[in-house]
Amino acid sequence: MEVKPFKKLKLYGFNNLTKTLSFNMYDICYAKTPEHRKSYIEYIDEEYNAERLTSILTEVSNIIGANILNIAKQDYDPQGASVTMLISEGLVPEDCSQEGESPEEDNCTPDSVVCHLDKSHITVHTYPESHPDKGISTFRADIDVSTCGHISPLKALNYLLNSFNPDIVITDYRVRGFTRDVTGKKYFIDHKINSIQNYIESDTRNLYQMIDVNVYQENIFHTKMILKEFDLDNYLFGTAKKELLPGEKKKIKQRLKKEMYEIFYGRNIPKV
C-alpha cells in the first residue's frame, strides 16, 4: 500500500522525522513429547537462522528504498539469532566504507553517512521456547524498522507478514521528532495515516481478527492481529490429528487457544 504524503513540503535541510515500525510475531504449536519439542526448536532455529534473517532484512531494505551501510548478525547457543542492519536514505558515495568505519577516515561528509546512523536501522531477534510440561512451543520474532527522511517502513509491512506467516502479530508504528519547512514551521508527521490496518493487503486482513489502540495526537498507532480460523492440524508438530483421541484433541485445542489469547491480550488467563 502507498504511504500518502501531505502536499509536497519544501524543507529546511534534512527531514529529521523518525518513523519506526515494530513487530512481535508469534508462531504457536503443540509438540507432544520432549523429543518433538526439541525437534521443533531445532527446526525453527534452522528455518530462521541469522543467514535467512539477513536475507529477509536485505529485501526489506530494498523495498523501502534504503541503502545498507553495515550488517551485524549472530546465531546463539542453544537457540535464537539476531541481525542488525544500519541503513541510509540517500546513495552512499563510492569512497565511503560499507562496514561502518568512521566517515572521517574515508573522507566522507557527515551528511552522507553520520546523520543516518543513529536513526535508520533494521533489527530482528528471535526467541524459540517451549512450555516445560504442557507441550506448547512458541517462536517469537521481534523486528524493528526505523527510518528517517522520506523513506517509510510501512512499505515493508506486507512483505514481513508474508515472510513469517504468524499466528499472532503485535505491531506498533510511531513517528517521532519534527522537521521544518523553509519558513521554520514544524511538521510532526509528513504523511496521512489513521491505522496500520490501512497498509495491510486485503487478503491478509481477511485472515485476522484485529484490534487498534491509537493515540492520534501523539502519532502512535498500535494494531494487534490473531488468526480467525483454527485448524488443529496446523498447530501440531510431530503428531497428526488423526493419531489423537477425541479427548486429547479437545484438551490440546484448549491449551493452544489459551496460549494464543494470553499472548494476544497480554495477560494470563485463569483456568475456568
PDB file of C-alpha atoms in Angstrom:
ATOM      1  CA  MET A   1       0.000   0.000   0.000  1.00  0.00           C
ATOM      2  CA  GLU A   2       1.196   3.514  -0.790  1.00  0.00           C
ATOM      3  CA  VAL A   3       2.043   5.911   2.024  1.00  0.00           C
ATOM      4  CA  LYS A   4       0.023   9.036   1.256  1.00  0.00           C
ATOM      5  CA  PRO A   5       2.154  12.142   1.860  1.00  0.00           C
ATOM      6  CA  PHE A   6       0.973  15.646   2.611  1.00  0.00           C
ATOM      7  CA  LYS A   7       1.296  18.222  -0.126  1.00  0.00           C
ATOM      8  CA  LYS A   8       4.997  18.217  -1.046  1.00  0.00           C
ATOM      9  CA  LEU A   9       6.941  20.165   1.573  1.00  0.00           C
ATOM     10  CA  LYS A  10       9.880  22.431   0.896  1.00  0.00           C
ATOM     11  CA  LEU A  11      12.100  21.525   3.805  1.00  0.00           C
ATOM     12  CA  TYR A  12      14.820  23.452   5.537  1.00  0.00           C
ATOM     13  CA  GLY A  13      17.612  20.895   5.434  1.00  0.00           C
ATOM     14  CA  PHE A  14      17.250  17.180   6.129  1.00  0.00           C
ATOM     15  CA  ASN A  15      13.917  15.529   7.033  1.00  0.00           C
ATOM     16  CA  ASN A  16      14.507  14.712  10.726  1.00  0.00           C
ATOM     17  CA  LEU A  17      11.308  12.729  11.330  1.00  0.00           C
ATOM     18  CA  THR A  18      11.968   9.235  12.654  1.00  0.00           C
ATOM     19  CA  LYS A  19       9.432   6.562  11.633  1.00  0.00           C
ATOM     20  CA  THR A  20       9.559   3.240  13.462  1.00  0.00           C
ATOM     21  CA  LEU A  21       7.595   0.077  12.696  1.00  0.00           C
ATOM     22  CA  SER A  22       7.909  -2.585  15.412  1.00  0.00           C
ATOM     23  CA  PHE A  23       6.602  -6.157  15.354  1.00  0.00           C
ATOM     24  CA  ASN A  24       6.225  -9.041  17.739  1.00  0.00           C
ATOM     25  CA  MET A  25       5.317 -12.023  15.556  1.00  0.00           C
ATOM     26  CA  TYR A  26       4.376 -15.371  17.104  1.00  0.00           C
ATOM     27  CA  ASP A  27       4.140 -18.922  15.810  1.00  0.00           C
ATOM     28  CA  ILE A  28       2.452 -21.371  18.210  1.00  0.00           C
ATOM     29  CA  CYS A  29       2.490 -25.163  18.081  1.00  0.00           C
ATOM     30  CA  TYR A  30       1.851 -28.273  20.158  1.00  0.00           C
ATOM     31  CA  ALA A  31       4.728 -30.738  20.419  1.00  0.00           C
ATOM     32  CA  LYS A  32       3.565 -33.793  22.354  1.00  0.00           C
ATOM     33  CA  THR A  33       6.829 -35.279  23.617  1.00  0.00           C
ATOM     34  CA  PRO A  34      10.114 -33.777  24.824  1.00  0.00           C
ATOM     35  CA  GLU A  35      11.706 -35.126  21.628  1.00  0.00           C
ATOM     36  CA  HIS A  36       9.085 -33.351  19.499  1.00  0.00           C
ATOM     37  CA  ARG A  37       9.638 -30.102  21.406  1.00  0.00           C
ATOM     38  CA  LYS A  38      13.389 -30.373  20.909  1.00  0.00           C
ATOM     39  CA  SER A  39      12.868 -31.048  17.193  1.00  0.00           C
ATOM     40  CA  TYR A  40      10.535 -28.046  16.865  1.00  0.00           C
ATOM     41  CA  ILE A  41      13.073 -25.687  18.447  1.00  0.00           C
ATOM     42  CA  GLU A  42      15.804 -27.084  16.173  1.00  0.00           C
ATOM     43  CA  TYR A  43      13.574 -26.713  13.108  1.00  0.00           C
ATOM     44  CA  ILE A  44      12.703 -23.080  13.915  1.00  0.00           C
ATOM     45  CA  ASP A  45      16.306 -22.294  14.792  1.00  0.00           C
ATOM     46  CA  GLU A  46      17.419 -23.533  11.376  1.00  0.00           C
ATOM     47  CA  GLU A  47      14.484 -22.039   9.449  1.00  0.00           C
ATOM     48  CA  TYR A  48      15.150 -18.573  10.882  1.00  0.00           C
ATOM     49  CA  ASN A  49      18.900 -18.586  11.349  1.00  0.00           C
ATOM     50  CA  ALA A  50      20.988 -15.429  11.028  1.00  0.00           C
ATOM     51  CA  GLU A  51      21.653 -16.036   7.324  1.00  0.00           C
ATOM     52  CA  ARG A  52      17.940 -16.347   6.481  1.00  0.00           C
ATOM     53  CA  LEU A  53      17.065 -13.335   8.631  1.00  0.00           C
ATOM     54  CA  THR A  54      19.745 -11.283   6.891  1.00  0.00           C
ATOM     55  CA  SER A  55      18.183 -12.177   3.545  1.00  0.00           C
ATOM     56  CA  ILE A  56      14.755 -11.032   4.801  1.00  0.00           C
ATOM     57  CA  LEU A  57      16.105  -7.734   6.137  1.00  0.00           C
ATOM     58  CA  THR A  58      18.045  -7.115   2.922  1.00  0.00           C
ATOM     59  CA  GLU A  59      14.799  -7.396   0.974  1.00  0.00           C
ATOM     60  CA  VAL A  60      13.120  -5.034   3.461  1.00  0.00           C
ATOM     61  CA  SER A  61      15.865  -2.509   2.748  1.00  0.00           C
ATOM     62  CA  ASN A  62      15.276  -2.908  -0.995  1.00  0.00           C
ATOM     63  CA  ILE A  63      11.507  -2.483  -0.629  1.00  0.00           C
ATOM     64  CA  ILE A  64      11.695   0.752   1.361  1.00  0.00           C
ATOM     65  CA  GLY A  65      14.416   2.160  -0.900  1.00  0.00           C
ATOM     66  CA  ALA A  66      17.198   2.290   1.682  1.00  0.00           C
ATOM     67  CA  ASN A  67      20.904   1.593   1.321  1.00  0.00           C
ATOM     68  CA  ILE A  68      22.704  -0.874   3.580  1.00  0.00           C
ATOM     69  CA  LEU A  69      25.691   0.583   5.417  1.00  0.00           C
ATOM     70  CA  ASN A  70      26.557  -2.266   7.744  1.00  0.00           C
ATOM     71  CA  ILE A  71      25.297  -5.714   8.803  1.00  0.00           C
ATOM     72  CA  ALA A  72      25.932  -7.476  12.118  1.00  0.00           C
ATOM     73  CA  LYS A  73      24.493 -10.982  12.562  1.00  0.00           C
ATOM     74  CA  GLN A  74      24.736 -13.673  15.222  1.00  0.00           C
ATOM     75  CA  ASP A  75      23.375 -17.171  15.882  1.00  0.00           C
ATOM     76  CA  TYR A  76      23.097 -18.125  19.557  1.00  0.00           C
ATOM     77  CA  ASP A  77      23.655 -21.297  21.569  1.00  0.00           C
ATOM     78  CA  PRO A  78      21.368 -23.065  22.389  1.00  0.00           C
ATOM     79  CA  GLN A  79      18.974 -21.229  20.029  1.00  0.00           C
ATOM     80  CA  GLY A  80      17.943 -17.867  18.605  1.00  0.00           C
ATOM     81  CA  ALA A  81      19.510 -15.350  16.252  1.00  0.00           C
ATOM     82  CA  SER A  82      19.923 -11.586  15.846  1.00  0.00           C
ATOM     83  CA  VAL A  83      20.618  -9.328  12.883  1.00  0.00           C
ATOM     84  CA  THR A  84      21.191  -5.565  12.970  1.00  0.00           C
ATOM     85  CA  MET A  85      21.411  -3.573   9.754  1.00  0.00           C
ATOM     86  CA  LEU A  86      22.341   0.110   9.515  1.00  0.00           C
ATOM     87  CA  ILE A  87      20.720   1.851   6.555  1.00  0.00           C
ATOM     88  CA  SER A  88      20.605   5.278   4.948  1.00  0.00           C
ATOM     89  CA  GLU A  89      18.080   7.061   2.756  1.00  0.00           C
ATOM     90  CA  GLY A  90      20.430   8.568   0.200  1.00  0.00           C
ATOM     91  CA  LEU A  91      23.037   6.955  -2.012  1.00  0.00           C
ATOM     92  CA  VAL A  92      26.322   6.152  -0.299  1.00  0.00           C
ATOM     93  CA  PRO A  93      29.340   7.682  -2.089  1.00  0.00           C
ATOM     94  CA  GLU A  94      31.666   5.089  -3.622  1.00  0.00           C
ATOM     95  CA  ASP A  95      34.592   6.170  -1.449  1.00  0.00           C
ATOM     96  CA  CYS A  96      32.576   5.584   1.753  1.00  0.00           C
ATOM     97  CA  SER A  97      33.037   2.374   3.703  1.00  0.00           C
ATOM     98  CA  GLN A  98      30.195  -0.157   3.753  1.00  0.00           C
ATOM     99  CA  GLU A  99      31.435  -1.658   7.007  1.00  0.00           C
ATOM    100  CA  GLY A 100      30.583   1.176   9.388  1.00  0.00           C
ATOM    101  CA  GLU A 101      34.061   2.757   9.846  1.00  0.00           C
ATOM    102  CA  SER A 102      34.341   6.413  10.746  1.00  0.00           C
ATOM    103  CA  PRO A 103      33.373   8.572   7.750  1.00  0.00           C
ATOM    104  CA  GLU A 104      36.270  10.932   8.512  1.00  0.00           C
ATOM    105  CA  GLU A 105      38.707   8.110   7.768  1.00  0.00           C
ATOM    106  CA  ASP A 106      37.139   7.709   4.325  1.00  0.00           C
ATOM    107  CA  ASN A 107      36.876  11.438   3.570  1.00  0.00           C
ATOM    108  CA  CYS A 108      33.066  11.252   3.545  1.00  0.00           C
ATOM    109  CA  THR A 109      30.967  14.227   4.529  1.00  0.00           C
ATOM    110  CA  PRO A 110      28.831  13.887   7.687  1.00  0.00           C
ATOM    111  CA  ASP A 111      25.680  14.462   5.626  1.00  0.00           C
ATOM    112  CA  SER A 112      26.354  11.345   3.569  1.00  0.00           C
ATOM    113  CA  VAL A 113      26.603   8.868   6.447  1.00  0.00           C
ATOM    114  CA  VAL A 114      26.645  10.084  10.034  1.00  0.00           C
ATOM    115  CA  CYS A 115      23.226  11.775  10.161  1.00  0.00           C
ATOM    116  CA  HIS A 116      21.602   8.443   9.288  1.00  0.00           C
ATOM    117  CA  LEU A 117      23.435   6.030  11.560  1.00  0.00           C
ATOM    118  CA  ASP A 118      21.718   6.699  14.875  1.00  0.00           C
ATOM    119  CA  LYS A 119      18.170   6.600  13.500  1.00  0.00           C
ATOM    120  CA  SER A 120      17.988   4.380  10.421  1.00  0.00           C
ATOM    121  CA  HIS A 121      18.281   0.699  11.161  1.00  0.00           C
ATOM    122  CA  ILE A 122      16.550  -2.647  10.857  1.00  0.00           C
ATOM    123  CA  THR A 123      16.848  -5.292  13.561  1.00  0.00           C
ATOM    124  CA  VAL A 124      15.458  -8.747  14.225  1.00  0.00           C
ATOM    125  CA  HIS A 125      15.798 -11.023  17.261  1.00  0.00           C
ATOM    126  CA  THR A 126      14.265 -14.485  17.570  1.00  0.00           C
ATOM    127  CA  TYR A 127      13.088 -16.327  20.683  1.00  0.00           C
ATOM    128  CA  PRO A 128      12.135 -20.012  20.296  1.00  0.00           C
ATOM    129  CA  GLU A 129      10.897 -21.553  23.558  1.00  0.00           C
ATOM    130  CA  SER A 130       8.597 -24.247  24.942  1.00  0.00           C
ATOM    131  CA  HIS A 131       6.410 -24.848  27.999  1.00  0.00           C
ATOM    132  CA  PRO A 132       8.160 -27.308  30.351  1.00  0.00           C
ATOM    133  CA  ASP A 133       5.225 -29.727  30.696  1.00  0.00           C
ATOM    134  CA  LYS A 134       2.167 -28.648  28.670  1.00  0.00           C
ATOM    135  CA  GLY A 135       3.524 -29.373  25.176  1.00  0.00           C
ATOM    136  CA  ILE A 136       3.143 -25.766  23.960  1.00  0.00           C
ATOM    137  CA  SER A 137       6.048 -24.329  21.968  1.00  0.00           C
ATOM    138  CA  THR A 138       6.278 -20.761  20.700  1.00  0.00           C
ATOM    139  CA  PHE A 139       8.502 -18.888  18.290  1.00  0.00           C
ATOM    140  CA  ARG A 140       8.696 -15.118  18.610  1.00  0.00           C
ATOM    141  CA  ALA A 141      10.446 -12.755  16.236  1.00  0.00           C
ATOM    142  CA  ASP A 142      10.917  -9.119  17.282  1.00  0.00           C
ATOM    143  CA  ILE A 143      11.506  -6.806  14.319  1.00  0.00           C
ATOM    144  CA  ASP A 144      12.162  -3.053  14.224  1.00  0.00           C
ATOM    145  CA  VAL A 145      12.387  -0.996  11.043  1.00  0.00           C
ATOM    146  CA  SER A 146      13.378   2.564  11.910  1.00  0.00           C
ATOM    147  CA  THR A 147      13.950   5.199   9.229  1.00  0.00           C
ATOM    148  CA  CYS A 148      14.499   8.914   8.930  1.00  0.00           C
ATOM    149  CA  GLY A 149      13.906  11.055   5.880  1.00  0.00           C
ATOM    150  CA  HIS A 150      11.290  10.353   3.235  1.00  0.00           C
ATOM    151  CA  ILE A 151      11.565   6.561   3.169  1.00  0.00           C
ATOM    152  CA  SER A 152       8.838   4.735   5.083  1.00  0.00           C
ATOM    153  CA  PRO A 153       8.989   1.392   6.929  1.00  0.00           C
ATOM    154  CA  LEU A 154       5.272   0.890   6.204  1.00  0.00           C
ATOM    155  CA  LYS A 155       6.175  -0.170   2.657  1.00  0.00           C
ATOM    156  CA  ALA A 156       7.730  -3.359   4.056  1.00  0.00           C
ATOM    157  CA  LEU A 157       4.791  -4.315   6.275  1.00  0.00           C
ATOM    158  CA  ASN A 158       3.173  -6.850   3.927  1.00  0.00           C
ATOM    159  CA  TYR A 159       6.464  -8.444   2.963  1.00  0.00           C
ATOM    160  CA  LEU A 160       7.326  -9.067   6.618  1.00  0.00           C
ATOM    161  CA  LEU A 161       3.891 -10.520   7.376  1.00  0.00           C
ATOM    162  CA  ASN A 162       4.185 -12.875   4.391  1.00  0.00           C
ATOM    163  CA  SER A 163       7.752 -13.866   5.331  1.00  0.00           C
ATOM    164  CA  PHE A 164       6.748 -15.147   8.778  1.00  0.00           C
ATOM    165  CA  ASN A 165       3.060 -16.109   8.318  1.00  0.00           C
ATOM    166  CA  PRO A 166       2.467 -15.553  12.052  1.00  0.00           C
ATOM    167  CA  ASP A 167      -0.441 -16.745  14.186  1.00  0.00           C
ATOM    168  CA  ILE A 168      -0.333 -13.528  16.220  1.00  0.00           C
ATOM    169  CA  VAL A 169       1.082 -10.093  15.427  1.00  0.00           C
ATOM    170  CA  ILE A 170       1.542  -7.174  17.815  1.00  0.00           C
ATOM    171  CA  THR A 171       2.679  -4.169  15.809  1.00  0.00           C
ATOM    172  CA  ASP A 172       3.400  -0.518  16.576  1.00  0.00           C
ATOM    173  CA  TYR A 173       4.098   2.416  14.308  1.00  0.00           C
ATOM    174  CA  ARG A 174       5.296   5.736  15.643  1.00  0.00           C
ATOM    175  CA  VAL A 175       6.542   8.989  14.125  1.00  0.00           C
ATOM    176  CA  ARG A 176       8.936  10.927  16.386  1.00  0.00           C
ATOM    177  CA  GLY A 177      10.609  14.303  16.272  1.00  0.00           C
ATOM    178  CA  PHE A 178       9.868  17.059  13.785  1.00  0.00           C
ATOM    179  CA  THR A 179      11.130  18.566  10.569  1.00  0.00           C
ATOM    180  CA  ARG A 180      10.917  22.208   9.426  1.00  0.00           C
ATOM    181  CA  ASP A 181       9.803  23.758   6.185  1.00  0.00           C
ATOM    182  CA  VAL A 182      11.691  26.697   4.678  1.00  0.00           C
ATOM    183  CA  THR A 183       9.654  29.183   6.750  1.00  0.00           C
ATOM    184  CA  GLY A 184      10.608  27.434  10.001  1.00  0.00           C
ATOM    185  CA  LYS A 185       7.202  25.809  10.628  1.00  0.00           C
ATOM    186  CA  LYS A 186       7.470  22.436  12.365  1.00  0.00           C
ATOM    187  CA  TYR A 187       5.885  19.264  10.955  1.00  0.00           C
ATOM    188  CA  PHE A 188       5.466  16.350  13.366  1.00  0.00           C
ATOM    189  CA  ILE A 189       4.300  13.925  10.649  1.00  0.00           C
ATOM    190  CA  ASP A 190       4.711  14.105   6.876  1.00  0.00           C
ATOM    191  CA  HIS A 191       2.104  11.577   5.686  1.00  0.00           C
ATOM    192  CA  LYS A 192      -1.512  10.663   6.329  1.00  0.00           C
ATOM    193  CA  ILE A 193      -2.377   7.623   8.456  1.00  0.00           C
ATOM    194  CA  ASN A 194      -5.230   6.663  10.776  1.00  0.00           C
ATOM    195  CA  SER A 195      -4.483   2.932  11.217  1.00  0.00           C
ATOM    196  CA  ILE A 196      -1.770   0.405  10.464  1.00  0.00           C
ATOM    197  CA  GLN A 197      -4.562  -1.757   9.057  1.00  0.00           C
ATOM    198  CA  ASN A 198      -4.858   0.599   6.070  1.00  0.00           C
ATOM    199  CA  TYR A 199      -1.453  -0.585   4.868  1.00  0.00           C
ATOM    200  CA  ILE A 200      -2.155  -4.321   5.106  1.00  0.00           C
ATOM    201  CA  GLU A 201      -3.268  -6.129   1.951  1.00  0.00           C
ATOM    202  CA  SER A 202      -6.940  -7.090   1.966  1.00  0.00           C
ATOM    203  CA  ASP A 203      -6.212 -10.836   1.600  1.00  0.00           C
ATOM    204  CA  THR A 204      -4.121 -10.705   4.774  1.00  0.00           C
ATOM    205  CA  ARG A 205      -6.624  -8.553   6.663  1.00  0.00           C
ATOM    206  CA  ASN A 206      -9.337 -11.096   5.965  1.00  0.00           C
ATOM    207  CA  LEU A 207      -7.309 -13.795   7.751  1.00  0.00           C
ATOM    208  CA  TYR A 208      -7.038 -11.947  11.049  1.00  0.00           C
ATOM    209  CA  GLN A 209      -9.152 -10.521  13.826  1.00  0.00           C
ATOM    210  CA  MET A 210      -7.689  -7.081  14.570  1.00  0.00           C
ATOM    211  CA  ILE A 211      -7.821  -4.544  17.378  1.00  0.00           C
ATOM    212  CA  ASP A 212      -6.470  -0.978  17.178  1.00  0.00           C
ATOM    213  CA  VAL A 213      -5.283   1.197  20.049  1.00  0.00           C
ATOM    214  CA  ASN A 214      -4.199   4.514  18.517  1.00  0.00           C
ATOM    215  CA  VAL A 215      -3.091   7.799  20.080  1.00  0.00           C
ATOM    216  CA  TYR A 216      -3.525  10.131  17.135  1.00  0.00           C
ATOM    217  CA  GLN A 217      -2.353  13.320  18.842  1.00  0.00           C
ATOM    218  CA  GLU A 218       0.969  11.595  19.617  1.00  0.00           C
ATOM    219  CA  ASN A 219       1.305   9.878  16.206  1.00  0.00           C
ATOM    220  CA  ILE A 220       1.275   6.452  17.882  1.00  0.00           C
ATOM    221  CA  PHE A 221      -0.504   3.559  16.158  1.00  0.00           C
ATOM    222  CA  HIS A 222      -0.939   0.068  17.615  1.00  0.00           C
ATOM    223  CA  THR A 223      -2.584  -2.955  15.993  1.00  0.00           C
ATOM    224  CA  LYS A 224      -2.972  -6.498  17.339  1.00  0.00           C
ATOM    225  CA  MET A 225      -3.780  -9.398  14.994  1.00  0.00           C
ATOM    226  CA  ILE A 226      -4.785 -13.012  15.640  1.00  0.00           C
ATOM    227  CA  LEU A 227      -5.788 -15.603  13.059  1.00  0.00           C
ATOM    228  CA  LYS A 228      -9.550 -16.126  12.767  1.00  0.00           C
ATOM    229  CA  GLU A 229      -9.511 -19.759  11.641  1.00  0.00           C
ATOM    230  CA  PHE A 230      -8.216 -22.552  13.851  1.00  0.00           C
ATOM    231  CA  ASP A 231      -7.316 -25.928  12.317  1.00  0.00           C
ATOM    232  CA  LEU A 232      -5.626 -28.189  14.862  1.00  0.00           C
ATOM    233  CA  ASP A 233      -3.548 -29.887  12.154  1.00  0.00           C
ATOM    234  CA  ASN A 234      -1.769 -26.561  11.538  1.00  0.00           C
ATOM    235  CA  TYR A 235      -0.607 -26.438  15.154  1.00  0.00           C
ATOM    236  CA  LEU A 236       0.698 -29.974  15.654  1.00  0.00           C
ATOM    237  CA  PHE A 237       4.403 -30.753  15.340  1.00  0.00           C
ATOM    238  CA  GLY A 238       5.463 -34.385  15.115  1.00  0.00           C
ATOM    239  CA  THR A 239       1.884 -35.645  15.572  1.00  0.00           C
ATOM    240  CA  ALA A 240      -1.095 -35.822  13.199  1.00  0.00           C
ATOM    241  CA  LYS A 241      -4.628 -35.020  14.366  1.00  0.00           C
ATOM    242  CA  LYS A 242      -5.823 -38.477  13.330  1.00  0.00           C
ATOM    243  CA  GLU A 243      -3.376 -40.043  15.806  1.00  0.00           C
ATOM    244  CA  LEU A 244      -5.038 -38.314  18.775  1.00  0.00           C
ATOM    245  CA  LEU A 245      -8.009 -39.486  20.814  1.00  0.00           C
ATOM    246  CA  PRO A 246     -11.073 -37.183  20.878  1.00  0.00           C
ATOM    247  CA  GLY A 247     -10.394 -36.185  24.483  1.00  0.00           C
ATOM    248  CA  GLU A 248      -6.779 -35.384  23.639  1.00  0.00           C
ATOM    249  CA  LYS A 249      -7.794 -33.205  20.698  1.00  0.00           C
ATOM    250  CA  LYS A 250     -10.116 -31.163  22.889  1.00  0.00           C
ATOM    251  CA  LYS A 251      -7.509 -30.694  25.622  1.00  0.00           C
ATOM    252  CA  ILE A 252      -4.759 -29.726  23.157  1.00  0.00           C
ATOM    253  CA  LYS A 253      -7.056 -27.277  21.370  1.00  0.00           C
ATOM    254  CA  GLN A 254      -7.912 -25.641  24.709  1.00  0.00           C
ATOM    255  CA  ARG A 255      -4.221 -25.324  25.620  1.00  0.00           C
ATOM    256  CA  LEU A 256      -3.319 -23.811  22.267  1.00  0.00           C
ATOM    257  CA  LYS A 257      -6.173 -21.306  22.292  1.00  0.00           C
ATOM    258  CA  LYS A 258      -5.390 -20.306  25.885  1.00  0.00           C
ATOM    259  CA  GLU A 259      -1.762 -19.692  24.909  1.00  0.00           C
ATOM    260  CA  MET A 260      -2.776 -17.636  21.875  1.00  0.00           C
ATOM    261  CA  TYR A 261      -5.293 -15.482  23.730  1.00  0.00           C
ATOM    262  CA  GLU A 262      -2.867 -14.851  26.599  1.00  0.00           C
ATOM    263  CA  ILE A 263      -0.311 -13.568  24.100  1.00  0.00           C
ATOM    264  CA  PHE A 264      -2.908 -11.561  22.166  1.00  0.00           C
ATOM    265  CA  TYR A 265      -4.352  -9.849  25.254  1.00  0.00           C
ATOM    266  CA  GLY A 266      -1.039  -9.646  27.117  1.00  0.00           C
ATOM    267  CA  ARG A 267      -2.182 -11.255  30.355  1.00  0.00           C
ATOM    268  CA  ASN A 268      -2.546 -14.656  31.990  1.00  0.00           C
ATOM    269  CA  ILE A 269      -5.994 -16.197  31.734  1.00  0.00           C
ATOM    270  CA  PRO A 270      -7.030 -18.205  34.816  1.00  0.00           C
ATOM    271  CA  LYS A 271      -8.472 -21.684  34.465  1.00  0.00           C
ATOM    272  CA  VAL A 272     -12.265 -21.786  34.337  1.00  0.00           C
TER     273      VAL A 272
END
